[in-house]
XYZ file of C-alpha atoms in Angstrom:
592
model
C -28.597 12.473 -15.729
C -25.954 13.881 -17.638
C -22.862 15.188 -16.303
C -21.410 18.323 -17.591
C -18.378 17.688 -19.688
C -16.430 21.052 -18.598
C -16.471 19.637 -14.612
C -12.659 18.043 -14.863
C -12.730 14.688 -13.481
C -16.604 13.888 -13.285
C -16.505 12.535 -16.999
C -13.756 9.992 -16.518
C -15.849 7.634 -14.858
C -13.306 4.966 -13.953
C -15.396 2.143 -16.032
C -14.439 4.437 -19.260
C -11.126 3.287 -21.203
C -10.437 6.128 -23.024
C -10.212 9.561 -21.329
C -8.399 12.940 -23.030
C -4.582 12.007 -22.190
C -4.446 9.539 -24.461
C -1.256 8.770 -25.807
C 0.189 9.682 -29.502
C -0.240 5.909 -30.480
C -3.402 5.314 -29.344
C -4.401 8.580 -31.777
C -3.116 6.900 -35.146
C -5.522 4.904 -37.276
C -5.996 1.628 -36.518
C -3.636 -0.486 -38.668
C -3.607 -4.532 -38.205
C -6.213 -4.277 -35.538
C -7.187 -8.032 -35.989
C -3.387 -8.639 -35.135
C -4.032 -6.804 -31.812
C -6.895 -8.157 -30.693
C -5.240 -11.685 -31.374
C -2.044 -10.949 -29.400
C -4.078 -9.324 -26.358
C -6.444 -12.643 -26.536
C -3.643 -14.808 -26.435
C -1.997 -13.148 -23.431
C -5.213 -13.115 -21.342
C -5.901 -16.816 -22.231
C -1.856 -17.687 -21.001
C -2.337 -15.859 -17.665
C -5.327 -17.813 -17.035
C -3.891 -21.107 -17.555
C -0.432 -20.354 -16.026
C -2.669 -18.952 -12.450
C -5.209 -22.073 -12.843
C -1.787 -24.671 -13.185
C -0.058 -22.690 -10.486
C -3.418 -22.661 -8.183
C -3.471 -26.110 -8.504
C -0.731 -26.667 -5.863
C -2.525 -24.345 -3.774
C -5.233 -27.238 -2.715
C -2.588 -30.230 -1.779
C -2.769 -31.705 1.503
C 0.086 -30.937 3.976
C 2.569 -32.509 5.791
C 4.403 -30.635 8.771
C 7.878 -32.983 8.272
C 7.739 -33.275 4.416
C 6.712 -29.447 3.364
C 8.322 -27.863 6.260
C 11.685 -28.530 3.923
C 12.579 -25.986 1.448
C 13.924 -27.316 -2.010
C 16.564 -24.646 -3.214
C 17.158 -26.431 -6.355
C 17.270 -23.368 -9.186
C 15.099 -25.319 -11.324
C 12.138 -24.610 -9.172
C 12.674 -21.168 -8.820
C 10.068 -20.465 -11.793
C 7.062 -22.217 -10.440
C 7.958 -20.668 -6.932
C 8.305 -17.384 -8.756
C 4.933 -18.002 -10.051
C 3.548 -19.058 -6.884
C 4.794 -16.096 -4.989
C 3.070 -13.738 -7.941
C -0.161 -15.582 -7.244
C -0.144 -14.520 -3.636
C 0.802 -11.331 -4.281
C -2.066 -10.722 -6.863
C -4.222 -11.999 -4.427
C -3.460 -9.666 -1.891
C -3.461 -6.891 -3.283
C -7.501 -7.597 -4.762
C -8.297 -7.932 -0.861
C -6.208 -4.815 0.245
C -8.051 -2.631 -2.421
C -11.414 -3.900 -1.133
C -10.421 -3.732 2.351
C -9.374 0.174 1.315
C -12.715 1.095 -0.489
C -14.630 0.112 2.532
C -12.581 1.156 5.687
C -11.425 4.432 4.221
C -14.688 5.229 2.736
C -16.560 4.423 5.900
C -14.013 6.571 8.278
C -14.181 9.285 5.791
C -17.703 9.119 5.748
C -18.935 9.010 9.563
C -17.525 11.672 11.847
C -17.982 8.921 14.957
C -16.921 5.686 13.051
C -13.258 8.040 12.276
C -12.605 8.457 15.853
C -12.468 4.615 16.471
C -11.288 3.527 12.589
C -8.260 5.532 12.105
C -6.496 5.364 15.536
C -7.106 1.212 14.942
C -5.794 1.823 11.858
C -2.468 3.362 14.072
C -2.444 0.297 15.274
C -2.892 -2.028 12.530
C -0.593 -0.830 10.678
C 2.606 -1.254 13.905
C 1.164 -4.924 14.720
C 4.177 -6.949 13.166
C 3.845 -9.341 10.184
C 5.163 -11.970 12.679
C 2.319 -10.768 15.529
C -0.343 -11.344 12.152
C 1.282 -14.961 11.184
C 0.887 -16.524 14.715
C -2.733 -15.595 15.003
C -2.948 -15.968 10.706
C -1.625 -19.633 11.056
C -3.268 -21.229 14.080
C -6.950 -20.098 12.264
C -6.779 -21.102 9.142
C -4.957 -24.373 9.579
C -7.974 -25.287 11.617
C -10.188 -23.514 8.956
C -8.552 -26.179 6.271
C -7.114 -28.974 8.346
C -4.422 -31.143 6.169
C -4.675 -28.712 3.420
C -2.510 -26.657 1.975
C -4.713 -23.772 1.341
C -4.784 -22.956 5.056
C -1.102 -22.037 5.029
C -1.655 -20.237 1.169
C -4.680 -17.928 3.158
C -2.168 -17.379 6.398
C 0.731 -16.254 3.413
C -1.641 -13.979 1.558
C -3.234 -12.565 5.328
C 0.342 -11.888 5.687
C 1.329 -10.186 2.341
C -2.421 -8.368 2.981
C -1.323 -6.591 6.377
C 1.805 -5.285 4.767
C 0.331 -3.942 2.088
C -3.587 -2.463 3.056
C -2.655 0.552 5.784
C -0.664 2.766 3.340
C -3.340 2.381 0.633
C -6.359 3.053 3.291
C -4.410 6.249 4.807
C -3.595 7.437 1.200
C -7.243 6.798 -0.065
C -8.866 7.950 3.362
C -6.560 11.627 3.102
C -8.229 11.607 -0.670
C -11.752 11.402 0.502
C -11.529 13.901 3.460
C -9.584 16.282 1.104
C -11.922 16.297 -1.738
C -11.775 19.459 -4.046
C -15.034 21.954 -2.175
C -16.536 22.260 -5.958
C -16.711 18.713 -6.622
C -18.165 18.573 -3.633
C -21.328 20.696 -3.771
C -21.476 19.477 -7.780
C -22.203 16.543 -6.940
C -25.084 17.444 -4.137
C -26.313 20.173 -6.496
C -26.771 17.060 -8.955
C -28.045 15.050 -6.329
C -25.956 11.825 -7.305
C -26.433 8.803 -5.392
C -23.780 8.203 -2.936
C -22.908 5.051 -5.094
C -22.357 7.368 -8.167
C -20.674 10.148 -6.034
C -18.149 6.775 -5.204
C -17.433 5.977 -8.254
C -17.817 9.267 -10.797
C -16.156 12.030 -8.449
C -14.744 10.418 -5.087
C -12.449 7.504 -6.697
C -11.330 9.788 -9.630
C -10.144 12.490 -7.754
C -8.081 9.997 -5.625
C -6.803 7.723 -8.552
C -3.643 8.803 -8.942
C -2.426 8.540 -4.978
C -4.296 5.208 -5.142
C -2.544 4.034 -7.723
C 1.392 5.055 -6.803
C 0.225 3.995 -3.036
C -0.666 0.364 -4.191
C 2.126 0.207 -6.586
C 4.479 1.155 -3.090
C 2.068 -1.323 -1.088
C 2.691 -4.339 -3.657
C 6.752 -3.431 -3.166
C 5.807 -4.025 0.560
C 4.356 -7.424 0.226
C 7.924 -8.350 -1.859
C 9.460 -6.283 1.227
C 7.797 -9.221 3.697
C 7.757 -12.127 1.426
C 10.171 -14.392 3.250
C 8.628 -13.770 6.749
C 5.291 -15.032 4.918
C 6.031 -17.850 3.256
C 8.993 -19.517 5.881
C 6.933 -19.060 8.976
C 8.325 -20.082 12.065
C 5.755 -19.991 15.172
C 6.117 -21.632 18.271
C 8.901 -23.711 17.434
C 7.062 -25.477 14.325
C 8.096 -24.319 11.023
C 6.204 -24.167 7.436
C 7.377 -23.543 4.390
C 5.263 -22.607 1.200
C 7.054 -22.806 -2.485
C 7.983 -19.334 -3.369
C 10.566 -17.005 -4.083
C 10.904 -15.576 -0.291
C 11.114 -19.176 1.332
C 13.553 -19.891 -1.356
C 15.361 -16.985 -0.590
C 15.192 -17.857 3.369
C 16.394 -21.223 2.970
C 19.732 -20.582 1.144
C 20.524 -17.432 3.247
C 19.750 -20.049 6.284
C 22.618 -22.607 4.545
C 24.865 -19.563 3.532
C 24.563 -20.482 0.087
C 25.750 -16.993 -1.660
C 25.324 -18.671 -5.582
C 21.548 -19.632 -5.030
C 21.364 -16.457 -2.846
C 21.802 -14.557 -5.947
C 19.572 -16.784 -8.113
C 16.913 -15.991 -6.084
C 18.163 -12.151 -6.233
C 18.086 -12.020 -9.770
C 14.655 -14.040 -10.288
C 13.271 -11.091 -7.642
C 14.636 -8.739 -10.401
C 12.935 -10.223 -13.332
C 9.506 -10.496 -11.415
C 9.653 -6.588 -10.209
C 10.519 -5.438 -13.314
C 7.994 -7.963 -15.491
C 5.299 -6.328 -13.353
C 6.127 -2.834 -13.549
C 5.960 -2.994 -17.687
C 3.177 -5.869 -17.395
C 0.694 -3.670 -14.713
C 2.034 -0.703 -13.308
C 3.107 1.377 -15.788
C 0.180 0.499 -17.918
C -1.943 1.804 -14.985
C 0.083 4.821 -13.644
C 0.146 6.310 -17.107
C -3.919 5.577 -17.421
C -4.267 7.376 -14.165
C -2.977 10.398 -15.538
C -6.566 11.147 -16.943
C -7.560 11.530 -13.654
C -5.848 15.106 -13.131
C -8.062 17.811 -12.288
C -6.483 20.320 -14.454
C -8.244 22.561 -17.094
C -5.937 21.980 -19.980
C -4.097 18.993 -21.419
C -0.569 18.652 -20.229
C 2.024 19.106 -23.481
C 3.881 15.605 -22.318
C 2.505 12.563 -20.803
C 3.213 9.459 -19.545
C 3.516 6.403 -22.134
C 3.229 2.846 -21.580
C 3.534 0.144 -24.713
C 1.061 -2.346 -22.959
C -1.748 0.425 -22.834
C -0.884 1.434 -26.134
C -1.515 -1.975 -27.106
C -4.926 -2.130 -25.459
C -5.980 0.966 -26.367
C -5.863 -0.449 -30.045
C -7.217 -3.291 -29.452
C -11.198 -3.611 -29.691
C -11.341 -6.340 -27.088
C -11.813 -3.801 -24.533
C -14.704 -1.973 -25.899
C -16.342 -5.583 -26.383
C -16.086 -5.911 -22.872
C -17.022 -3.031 -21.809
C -20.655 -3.130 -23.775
C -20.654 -6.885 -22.666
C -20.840 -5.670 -18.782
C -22.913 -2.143 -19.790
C -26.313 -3.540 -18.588
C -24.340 -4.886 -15.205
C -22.856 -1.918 -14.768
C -26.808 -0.354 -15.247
C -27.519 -2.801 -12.792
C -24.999 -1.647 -10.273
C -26.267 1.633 -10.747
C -29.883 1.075 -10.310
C -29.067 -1.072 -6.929
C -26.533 1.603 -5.438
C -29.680 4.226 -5.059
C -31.009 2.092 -1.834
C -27.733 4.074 -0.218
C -29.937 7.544 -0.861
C -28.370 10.275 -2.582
C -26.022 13.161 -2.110
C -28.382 15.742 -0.899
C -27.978 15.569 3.076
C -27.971 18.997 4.928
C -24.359 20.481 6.028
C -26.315 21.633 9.008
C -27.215 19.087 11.829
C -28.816 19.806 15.132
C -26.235 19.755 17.660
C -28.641 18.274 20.788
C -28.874 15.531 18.274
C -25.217 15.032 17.409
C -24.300 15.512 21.195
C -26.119 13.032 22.506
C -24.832 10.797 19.472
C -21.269 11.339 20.465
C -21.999 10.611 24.358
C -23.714 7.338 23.328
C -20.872 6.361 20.976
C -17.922 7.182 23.209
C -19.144 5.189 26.004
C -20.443 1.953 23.508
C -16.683 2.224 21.960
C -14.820 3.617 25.428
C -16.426 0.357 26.870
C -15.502 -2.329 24.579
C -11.846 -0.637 24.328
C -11.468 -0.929 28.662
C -12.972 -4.577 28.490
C -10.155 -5.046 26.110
C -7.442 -3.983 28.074
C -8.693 -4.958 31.658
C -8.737 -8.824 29.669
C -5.219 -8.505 28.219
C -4.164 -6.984 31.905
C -5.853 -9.657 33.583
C -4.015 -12.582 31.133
C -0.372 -10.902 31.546
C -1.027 -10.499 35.285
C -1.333 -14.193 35.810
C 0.898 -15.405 32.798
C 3.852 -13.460 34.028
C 2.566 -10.217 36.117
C 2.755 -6.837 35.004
C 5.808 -6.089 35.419
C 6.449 -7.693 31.773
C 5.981 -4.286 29.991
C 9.053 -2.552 31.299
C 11.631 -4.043 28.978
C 9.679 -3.250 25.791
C 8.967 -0.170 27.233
C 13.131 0.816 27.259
C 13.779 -1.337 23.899
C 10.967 0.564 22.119
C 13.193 3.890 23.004
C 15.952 2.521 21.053
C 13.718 1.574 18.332
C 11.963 5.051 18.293
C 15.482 6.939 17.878
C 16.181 4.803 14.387
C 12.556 5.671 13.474
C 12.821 9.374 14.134
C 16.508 9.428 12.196
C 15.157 7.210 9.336
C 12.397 9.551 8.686
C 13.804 12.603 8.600
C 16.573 11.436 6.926
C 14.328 10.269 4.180
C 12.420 13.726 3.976
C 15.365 15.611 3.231
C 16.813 13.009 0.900
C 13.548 12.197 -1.178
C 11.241 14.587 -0.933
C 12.800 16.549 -3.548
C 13.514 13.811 -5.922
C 9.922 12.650 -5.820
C 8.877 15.765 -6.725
C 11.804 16.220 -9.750
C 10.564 13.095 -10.811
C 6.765 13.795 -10.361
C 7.041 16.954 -12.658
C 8.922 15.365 -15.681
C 7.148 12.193 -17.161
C 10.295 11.449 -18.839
C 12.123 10.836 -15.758
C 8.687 8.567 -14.547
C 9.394 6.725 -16.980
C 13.303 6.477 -16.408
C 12.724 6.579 -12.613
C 9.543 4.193 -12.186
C 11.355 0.546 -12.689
C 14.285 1.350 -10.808
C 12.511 2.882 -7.754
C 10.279 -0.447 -8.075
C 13.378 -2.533 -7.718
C 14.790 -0.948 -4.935
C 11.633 -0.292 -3.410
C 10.643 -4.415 -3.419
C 13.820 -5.634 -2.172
C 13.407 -7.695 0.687
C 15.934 -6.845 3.513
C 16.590 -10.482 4.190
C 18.256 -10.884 0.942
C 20.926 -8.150 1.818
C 21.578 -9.881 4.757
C 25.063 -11.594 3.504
C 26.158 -8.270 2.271
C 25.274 -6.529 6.117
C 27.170 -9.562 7.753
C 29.611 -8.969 5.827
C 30.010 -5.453 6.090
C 29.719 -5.105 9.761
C 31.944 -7.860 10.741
C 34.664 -5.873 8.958
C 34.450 -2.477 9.527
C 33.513 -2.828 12.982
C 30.203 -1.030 13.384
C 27.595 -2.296 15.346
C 24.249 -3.732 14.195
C 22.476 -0.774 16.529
C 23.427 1.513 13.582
C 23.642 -0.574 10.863
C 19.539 -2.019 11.303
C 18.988 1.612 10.177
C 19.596 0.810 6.579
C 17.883 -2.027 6.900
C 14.941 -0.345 8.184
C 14.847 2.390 5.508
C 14.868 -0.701 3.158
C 11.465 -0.802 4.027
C 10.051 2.681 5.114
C 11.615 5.490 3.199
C 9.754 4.445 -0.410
C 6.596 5.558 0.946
C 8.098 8.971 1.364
C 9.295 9.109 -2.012
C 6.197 7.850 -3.790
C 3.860 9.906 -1.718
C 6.062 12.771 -3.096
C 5.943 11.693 -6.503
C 2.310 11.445 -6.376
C 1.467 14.708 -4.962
C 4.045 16.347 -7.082
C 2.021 14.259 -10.190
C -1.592 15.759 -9.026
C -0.301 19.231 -9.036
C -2.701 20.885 -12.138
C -0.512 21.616 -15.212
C -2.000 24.795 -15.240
C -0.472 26.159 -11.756
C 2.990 24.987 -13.194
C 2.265 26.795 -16.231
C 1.615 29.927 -13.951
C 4.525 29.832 -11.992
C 6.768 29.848 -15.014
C 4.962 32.512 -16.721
C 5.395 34.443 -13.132
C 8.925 33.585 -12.944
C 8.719 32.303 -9.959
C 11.656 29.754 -8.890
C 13.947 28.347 -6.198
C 12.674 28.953 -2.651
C 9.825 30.868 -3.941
C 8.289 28.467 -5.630
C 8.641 25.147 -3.412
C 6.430 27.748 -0.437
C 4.467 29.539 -3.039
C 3.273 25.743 -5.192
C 5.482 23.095 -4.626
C 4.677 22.374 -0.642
C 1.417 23.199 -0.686
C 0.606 20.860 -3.383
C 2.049 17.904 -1.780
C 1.964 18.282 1.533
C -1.426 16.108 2.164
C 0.695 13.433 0.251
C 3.756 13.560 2.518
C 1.694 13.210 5.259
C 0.203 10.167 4.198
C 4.191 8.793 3.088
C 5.490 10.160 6.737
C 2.703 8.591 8.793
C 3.073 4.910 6.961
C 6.727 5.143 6.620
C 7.201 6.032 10.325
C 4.441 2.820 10.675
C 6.201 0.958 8.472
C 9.507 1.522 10.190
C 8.855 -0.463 13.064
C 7.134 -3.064 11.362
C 10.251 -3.508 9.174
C 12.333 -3.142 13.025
C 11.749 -6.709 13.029
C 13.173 -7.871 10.159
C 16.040 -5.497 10.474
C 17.264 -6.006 14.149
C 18.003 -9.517 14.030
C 20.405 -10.780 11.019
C 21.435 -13.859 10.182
C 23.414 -15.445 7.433
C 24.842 -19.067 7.893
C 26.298 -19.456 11.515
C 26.496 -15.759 12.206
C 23.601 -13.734 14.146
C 23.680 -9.941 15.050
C 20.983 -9.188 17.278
C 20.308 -5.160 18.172
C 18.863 -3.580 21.041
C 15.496 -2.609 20.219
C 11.737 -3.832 20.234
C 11.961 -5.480 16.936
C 14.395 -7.938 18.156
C 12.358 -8.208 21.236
C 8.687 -9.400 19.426
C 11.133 -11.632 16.601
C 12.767 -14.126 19.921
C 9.384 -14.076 21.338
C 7.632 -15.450 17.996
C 9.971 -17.674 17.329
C 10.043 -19.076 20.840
C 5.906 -18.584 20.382
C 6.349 -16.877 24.211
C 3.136 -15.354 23.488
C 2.680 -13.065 27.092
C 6.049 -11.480 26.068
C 4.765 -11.429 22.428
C 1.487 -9.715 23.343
C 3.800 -7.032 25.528
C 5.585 -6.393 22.632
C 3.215 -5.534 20.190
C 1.123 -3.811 22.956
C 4.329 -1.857 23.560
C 4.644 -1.007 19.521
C 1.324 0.203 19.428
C 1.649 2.586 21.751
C 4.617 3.877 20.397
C 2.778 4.597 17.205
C -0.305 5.746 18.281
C 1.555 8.039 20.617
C 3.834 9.258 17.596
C 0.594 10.016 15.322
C -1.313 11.555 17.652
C 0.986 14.057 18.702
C 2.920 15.035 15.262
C 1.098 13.058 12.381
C -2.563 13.807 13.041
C -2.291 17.161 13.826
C -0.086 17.443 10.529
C -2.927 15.854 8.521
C -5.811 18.373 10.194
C -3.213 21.346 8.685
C -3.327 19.210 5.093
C -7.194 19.302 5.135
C -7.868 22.927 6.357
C -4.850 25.089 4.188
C -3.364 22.439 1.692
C -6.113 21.064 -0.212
C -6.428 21.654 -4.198
């Protein structure tokens, strides 16, 4: 079945490398193209061997007193660099598939939402450090000895810092697909595995895109609490950049401190121009706009493969499996089901549902009651309870602060892709800096001016919330049609007028997705940010971050389990009273 080519979006099938935004250079003639396909051949081939040497050390066997040492020797700090890459990578291919199925399935089944996305809620405020101690005690028995059982625990790790913003951003997508693309495809009757991938991924591209590029800055964000773990008083170490990084701000060592600093710098800003950029400026074909914008984003590394024939070779190479694919996705039926259900039918659904789900959810909780009850009684959840107050304030400040501060400079840069271009390293940068590695610089600060941690953890905190904010912004502000820019300045419409009128209307579903993961990923980043150390020197602040970090380290797991009990109900209470009912607003009035 063919699909009409004046539909915008349905045509750029996501398997297709060439789409109508191409850029200036990939227009010229071909000039040297055996040169091309030579240099893009030779890069491929040195990945591979560089991630099959580095995976190599993946496999070792381990020992607790030998590897549990850290060797801060700058020398190593490109094979830990490496390493740390490798996890990353590895991560972020699980979070994507984790994203695809979770958000499609919540978007998809009116009952499986009300259970996936509050657990989602609560997914996404379960520490890293809550993750490691279950992460670490299962797969070390899963690969006894080995090595690999602490490289799966790391890359769980990176995984849960990284998934939630990408399954919100790519759930919001589905739920708040465009109403013609919508009954085009049932008028077509695609299957539901073509709808997926010809109309449903498009049209969310370019938030999934800027959403992993934010969730990969996350797993940098995280990257010493993965790879130094310390959980119930034993302590592993993995080679990397982040337990590198731990080690010499453990010995106070400001010179490898900034080695470590600067070889963060070189791998943020290798894989902006190496990945990123490349793939933010391919999104861009993705827009659902009726005419071509006049300036568009450019990236040297797409240039180069859009020259390059390799692609096209491998593209008819994996036609027939991609015929294949097709052919197999029709058992999921097609795109024709009714709008109209009968509501005995759906009722009695629901009431079977509720109490299956309502069950399991009150055996949970009666077990967990039952465990704290006899571990240390009950009475355990009133000091989280009172910390997680403090820790709420700093969340509430942090993200309003952020709103006013980067909404509109998301959306400045979102409009011009000069400035995307300009903007998109340094944002990267700031937006993968690990807290930890500020943490001489805080000591510092606060032991001389006076001013207590309780304010200070703030910063730290946005350190690792207030990017997804600004990158929701400049996504939304990105998937704004040309055309209703146009309009406006044809209209003369500006200032005030224009942000009500356009500007938040057009990204509003996409600051709701950067306000409810940055207000998630607030208190996760809590507990990196209310307990600094550097050297001999330790600043603890009031608050539940502080609370769940001494009970992981101490591996107190009844005061653990209170904590991130406590956390989580913090966050789902935040989300269901401000963020949810924000994102029902985004579907119903704000939704191009």
């Amino acid at each position: 079945m063919s699909v009409p080519k004046s539909v915008p979006g349905l045509s750029r099938g996501p398997l297709q490398s060439r789409g109508p935004l191409q850029s200036r250079a990939a227009r010229r003639p071909a000039r040297m193209t055996w040169v091309v396909d030579v240099v893009v051949a030779a890069a491929v081939l040195v990945l591979l061997y560089i991630a099959l040497r580095v995976g190599q050390g993946t496999t070792v066997r381990f020992s607790t007193a030998r590897d549990a040492a850290v060797d801060t020797d700058p020398a190593r700090l490109p094979y830990d660099a490496a390493r740390s890459l490798l996890r990353m990578f590895a991560a972020l291919v699980v979070s994507v598939g984790f994203t695809f199925g979770y958000a499609y399935a919540a978007a998809r089944s009116r009952r499986l939402e009300r259970v996936l996305i509050p657990a989602l809620d609560i997914l996404q405020s379960v520490p890293v450090l809550a993750f490691l101690t279950v992460a670490v005690t299962g797969f070390l028995a899963l690969f006894p000895r080995s090595m690999l059982g602490l490289e799966c625990a790391a890359v769980f790790a990176i995984f849960t810092s990284q998934a939630w913003n990408m399954t919100f951003g790519f759930y919001h997508s589905l739920v708040s697909l465009p109403r013609e693309l919508d009954e085009l495809s049932r008028s077509f009757r695609f299957s539901r595995w073509m709808r997926f991938w010809k109309v449903e991924l498009p049209a969310g591209m370019i938030g999934l895109v800027w959403n992993g590029m934010l969730s990969f800055g996350g797993g940098w964000f995280f990257l010493v609490a993965s790879e130094a773990i310390s959980v119930d008083n034993q302590r592993y170490a993995l080679p990397g950049v982040g337990s590198y990084a731990g080690a010499a701000i453990a010995a106070g060592d400001l010179g490898r401190v900034g080695w470590a600093i600067a070889t963060m710098a070189v791998l943020v800003l290798g894989v902006n121009f190496l990945f990123w950029r490349p793939l933010t400026a391919w999104a861009e074909r993705f827009k659902n706009e009726q005419s071509e914008a006049t300036e568009v984003q450019r990236s040297a590394v797409l240039d180069l493969l859009r020259r390059s024939r390799l692609p096209g070779l491998v593209g008819r190479a994996l036609r027939p499996v991609g015929h294949a694919l097709n052919r197999a996705g029709r058992v999921f039926g097609t795109d024709d089901r009714p709008l109209a259900v009968n509501p005995v039918r759906q009722r009695t659904g629901d009431l079977a549902f509720a109490l299956v789900s309502g069950g399991i959810v009150l055996w949970g909780l009666i077990d967990l009651g039952h465990y704290l009850a006899h571990a240390t009684g009950l009475g355990v959840f009133g000091e989280p309870l009172l910390l997680g107050l403090a820790t709420l304030a700093r969340v509430v400040v942090l993200v309003a602060v952020a709103t006013v501060v980067w909404v509109p400079i998301g959306v400045r840069i979102g409009f011009s892709p000069r400035l995307t271009r300009i903007a998109q390293p340094l944002v990267q940068i700031v937006a993968s800096f690990p807290a930890n590695f500020l943490f001489p610089l805080v000591v510092w600060l606060l032991l001389r001016t006076g001013l207590s941690i309780d304010l200070g953890g703030i910063l730290l905190m946005a350190l690792g919330a207030q990017w997804y904010i600004l990158f929701n912004a400049i996504a939304g502000a990105m998937a704004i049609p040309s055309d209703l820019r146009e309009a406006m300045d044809d209209l003369g419409v500006r200032g005030w007028q224009r942000w009500r009128r356009l500007v938040i209307p057009g990204i509003f579903p996409a600051y709701v997705t950067g306000g409810i993961t940055a207000s998630g990923g607030a208190w996760n980043a809590a507990i990196v940010s209310e307990v600094v150390t550097f050297g001999g020197t330790t600043l603890t602040a009031t608050g539940l971050g502080a609370y769940i970090a001494r009970a992981t380290e101490r591996g107190d797991y009844p005061h653990l389990l209170a904590g991130v009990a406590v956390m989580s109900l913090y966050v789902v209470a935040l989300n269901r009273l401000l963020w949810r009912r924000l994102y029902r607003l985004a579907e119903r009035r704000y939704s191009l």
